[in-house]
Short mmCIF file of C-alpha atoms in Angstrom, two decimals:
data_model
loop_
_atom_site.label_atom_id
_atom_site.label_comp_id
_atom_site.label_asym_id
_atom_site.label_seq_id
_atom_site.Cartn_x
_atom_site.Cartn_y
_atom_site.Cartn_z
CA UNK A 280 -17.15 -16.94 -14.97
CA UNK A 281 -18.17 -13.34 -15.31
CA UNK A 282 -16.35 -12.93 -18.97
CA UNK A 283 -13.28 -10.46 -19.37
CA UNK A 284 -16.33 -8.00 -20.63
CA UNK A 285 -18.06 -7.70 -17.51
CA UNK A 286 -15.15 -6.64 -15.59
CA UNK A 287 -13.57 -3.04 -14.79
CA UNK A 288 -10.23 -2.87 -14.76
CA UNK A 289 -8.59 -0.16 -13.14
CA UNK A 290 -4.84 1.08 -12.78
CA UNK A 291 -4.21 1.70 -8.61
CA UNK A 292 -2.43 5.07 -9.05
CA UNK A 293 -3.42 8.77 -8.00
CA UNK A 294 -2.63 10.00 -10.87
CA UNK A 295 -4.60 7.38 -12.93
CA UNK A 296 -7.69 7.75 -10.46
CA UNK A 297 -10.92 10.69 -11.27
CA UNK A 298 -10.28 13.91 -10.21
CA UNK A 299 -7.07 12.13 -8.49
CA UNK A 300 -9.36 10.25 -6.00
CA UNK A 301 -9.87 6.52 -5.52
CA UNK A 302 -13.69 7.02 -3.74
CA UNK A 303 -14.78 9.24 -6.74
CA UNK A 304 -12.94 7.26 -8.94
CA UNK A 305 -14.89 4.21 -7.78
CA UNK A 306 -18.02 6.01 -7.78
CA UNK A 307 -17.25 7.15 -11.38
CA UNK A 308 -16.12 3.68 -12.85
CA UNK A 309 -19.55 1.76 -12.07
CA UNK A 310 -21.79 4.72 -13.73
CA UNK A 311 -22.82 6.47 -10.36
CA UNK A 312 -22.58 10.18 -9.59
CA UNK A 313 -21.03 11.70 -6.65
CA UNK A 314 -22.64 13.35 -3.95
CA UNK A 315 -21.09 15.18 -1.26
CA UNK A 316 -23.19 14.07 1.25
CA UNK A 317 -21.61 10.34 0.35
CA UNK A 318 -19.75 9.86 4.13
CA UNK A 319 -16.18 9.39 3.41
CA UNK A 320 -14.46 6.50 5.94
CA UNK A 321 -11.62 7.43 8.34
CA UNK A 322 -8.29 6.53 6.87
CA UNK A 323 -7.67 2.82 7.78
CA UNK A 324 -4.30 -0.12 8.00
CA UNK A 325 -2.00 2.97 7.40
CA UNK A 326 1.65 1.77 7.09
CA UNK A 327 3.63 0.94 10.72
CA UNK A 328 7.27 2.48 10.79
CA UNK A 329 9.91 0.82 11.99
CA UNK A 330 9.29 0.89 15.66
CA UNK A 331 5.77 -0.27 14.90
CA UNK A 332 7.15 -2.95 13.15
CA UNK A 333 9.82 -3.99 15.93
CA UNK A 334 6.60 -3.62 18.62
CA UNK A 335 3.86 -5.30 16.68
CA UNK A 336 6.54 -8.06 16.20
CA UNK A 337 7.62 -8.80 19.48
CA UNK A 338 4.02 -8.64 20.50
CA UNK A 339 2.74 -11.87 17.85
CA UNK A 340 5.73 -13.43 19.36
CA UNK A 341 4.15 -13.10 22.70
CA UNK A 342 0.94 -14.38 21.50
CA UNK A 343 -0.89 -10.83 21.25
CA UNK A 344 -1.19 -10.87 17.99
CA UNK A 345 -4.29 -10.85 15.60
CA UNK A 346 -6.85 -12.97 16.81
CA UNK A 347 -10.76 -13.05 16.66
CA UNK A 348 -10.97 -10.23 19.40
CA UNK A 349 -10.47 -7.01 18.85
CA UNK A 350 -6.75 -6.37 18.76
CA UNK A 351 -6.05 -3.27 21.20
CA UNK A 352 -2.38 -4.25 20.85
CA UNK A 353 -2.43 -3.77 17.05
CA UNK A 354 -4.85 -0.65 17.50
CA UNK A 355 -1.88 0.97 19.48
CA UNK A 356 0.49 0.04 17.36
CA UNK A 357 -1.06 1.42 14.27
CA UNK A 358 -2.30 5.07 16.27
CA UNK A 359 1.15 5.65 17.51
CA UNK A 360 3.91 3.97 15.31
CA UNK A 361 2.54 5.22 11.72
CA UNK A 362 5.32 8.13 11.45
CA UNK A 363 5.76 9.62 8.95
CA UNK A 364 9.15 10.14 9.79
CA UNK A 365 11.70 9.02 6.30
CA UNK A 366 14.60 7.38 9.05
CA UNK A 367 11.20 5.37 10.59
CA UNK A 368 9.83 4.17 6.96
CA UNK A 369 9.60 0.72 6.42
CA UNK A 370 11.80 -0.14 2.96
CA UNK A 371 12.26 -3.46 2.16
CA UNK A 372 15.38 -5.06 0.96
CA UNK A 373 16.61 -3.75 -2.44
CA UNK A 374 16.76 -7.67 -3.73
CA UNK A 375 13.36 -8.41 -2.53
CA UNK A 376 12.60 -4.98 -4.25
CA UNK A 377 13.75 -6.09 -7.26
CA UNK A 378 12.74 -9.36 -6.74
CA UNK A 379 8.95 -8.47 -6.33
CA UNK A 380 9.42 -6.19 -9.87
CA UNK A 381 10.63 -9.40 -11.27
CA UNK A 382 8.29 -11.40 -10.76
CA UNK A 383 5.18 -9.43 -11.23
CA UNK A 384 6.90 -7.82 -14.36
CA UNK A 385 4.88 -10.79 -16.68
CA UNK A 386 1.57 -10.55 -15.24
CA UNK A 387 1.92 -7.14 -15.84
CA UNK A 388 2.36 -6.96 -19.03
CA UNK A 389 -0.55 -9.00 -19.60
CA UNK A 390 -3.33 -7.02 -17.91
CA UNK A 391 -1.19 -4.23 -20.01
CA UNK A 392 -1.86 -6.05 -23.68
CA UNK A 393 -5.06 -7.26 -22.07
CA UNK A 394 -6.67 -3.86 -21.18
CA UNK A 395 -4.23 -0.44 -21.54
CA UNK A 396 -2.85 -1.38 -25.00
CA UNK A 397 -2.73 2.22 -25.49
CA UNK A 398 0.11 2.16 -22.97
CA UNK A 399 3.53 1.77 -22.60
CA UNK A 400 4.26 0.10 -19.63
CA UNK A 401 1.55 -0.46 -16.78
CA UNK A 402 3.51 1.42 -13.78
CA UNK A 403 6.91 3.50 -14.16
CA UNK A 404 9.81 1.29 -14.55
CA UNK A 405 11.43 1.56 -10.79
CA UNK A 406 15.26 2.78 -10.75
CA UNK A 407 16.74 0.73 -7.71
CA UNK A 408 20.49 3.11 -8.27
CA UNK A 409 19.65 4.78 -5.42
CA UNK A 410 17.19 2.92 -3.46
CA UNK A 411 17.58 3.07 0.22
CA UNK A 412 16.58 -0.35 2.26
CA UNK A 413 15.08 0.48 5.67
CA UNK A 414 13.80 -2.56 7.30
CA UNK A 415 15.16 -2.66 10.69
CA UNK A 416 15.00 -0.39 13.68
CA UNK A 417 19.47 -0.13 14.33
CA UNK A 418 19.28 3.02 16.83
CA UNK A 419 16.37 4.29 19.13
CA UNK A 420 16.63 8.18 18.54
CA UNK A 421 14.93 10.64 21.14
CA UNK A 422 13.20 12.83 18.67
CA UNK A 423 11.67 9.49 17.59
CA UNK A 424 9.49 9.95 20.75
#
């Protein structure tokens, strides 16, 4: 529809991003220079830890989850359980991990060929040896609080 020409593909990483920034490295990409004046948005959907998990969770079971209101339940959840806290963050499974790797692994090499041919591999290949899985809340911990 819009032709493999017309389109800008770019790698989500800081490291890959314009002076290390994803706003100035969108700014950049479509040919527009950056102002300081531009008003940069408050961080937004930042990652729930493990007790925001358990409480958002047992809240959508109770019906309060999303819905076409605004969501004061999820608003709580994501300005008080977004620790960042390594025994609160959310790690999934190390077979859905690996699973996910798997599975994207093809695609990946595509947009690779496709449009960073002058790359090895699209993302660092992940070393799951030592991965520690974190996805459920075992022990409620004062200093959590």
């Amino acid at each position: 529809m819009f032709g493999k020409e017309n389109i800008i593909v770019r790698l989500f990483n800081k490291n890959e991003f314009y002076q290390g920034d994803l706003l100035k490295d969108f700014i950049h990409s479509i040919g527009l220079e950056w102002d300081n004046k531009f008003r940069i948005p408050e961080r937004e959907n930042e990652t729930l830890d493990l007790i925001g998990f358990e409480l958002q969770g047992r809240l959508n079971k109770l019906g309060c989850g999303w819905n076409n209101k605004i969501n004061s339940t999820m608003e709580f959840s994501e300005k008080y359980f977004t620790s960042k806290d390594p025994h609160l963050k959310f790690q999934p499974a190390k077979e859905v991990t690996q699973s996910y790797m798997d599975y994207f692994e093809e695609s990946n090499e595509w947009v690779r060929q496709e449009f960073f041919p002058h790359k090895e591999r699209l993302f660092p290949k992940k070393d799951l040896s030592n991965y520690k899985e974190n996805y459920e809340l075992k022990e409620m911990k004062p200093e959590y609080w």
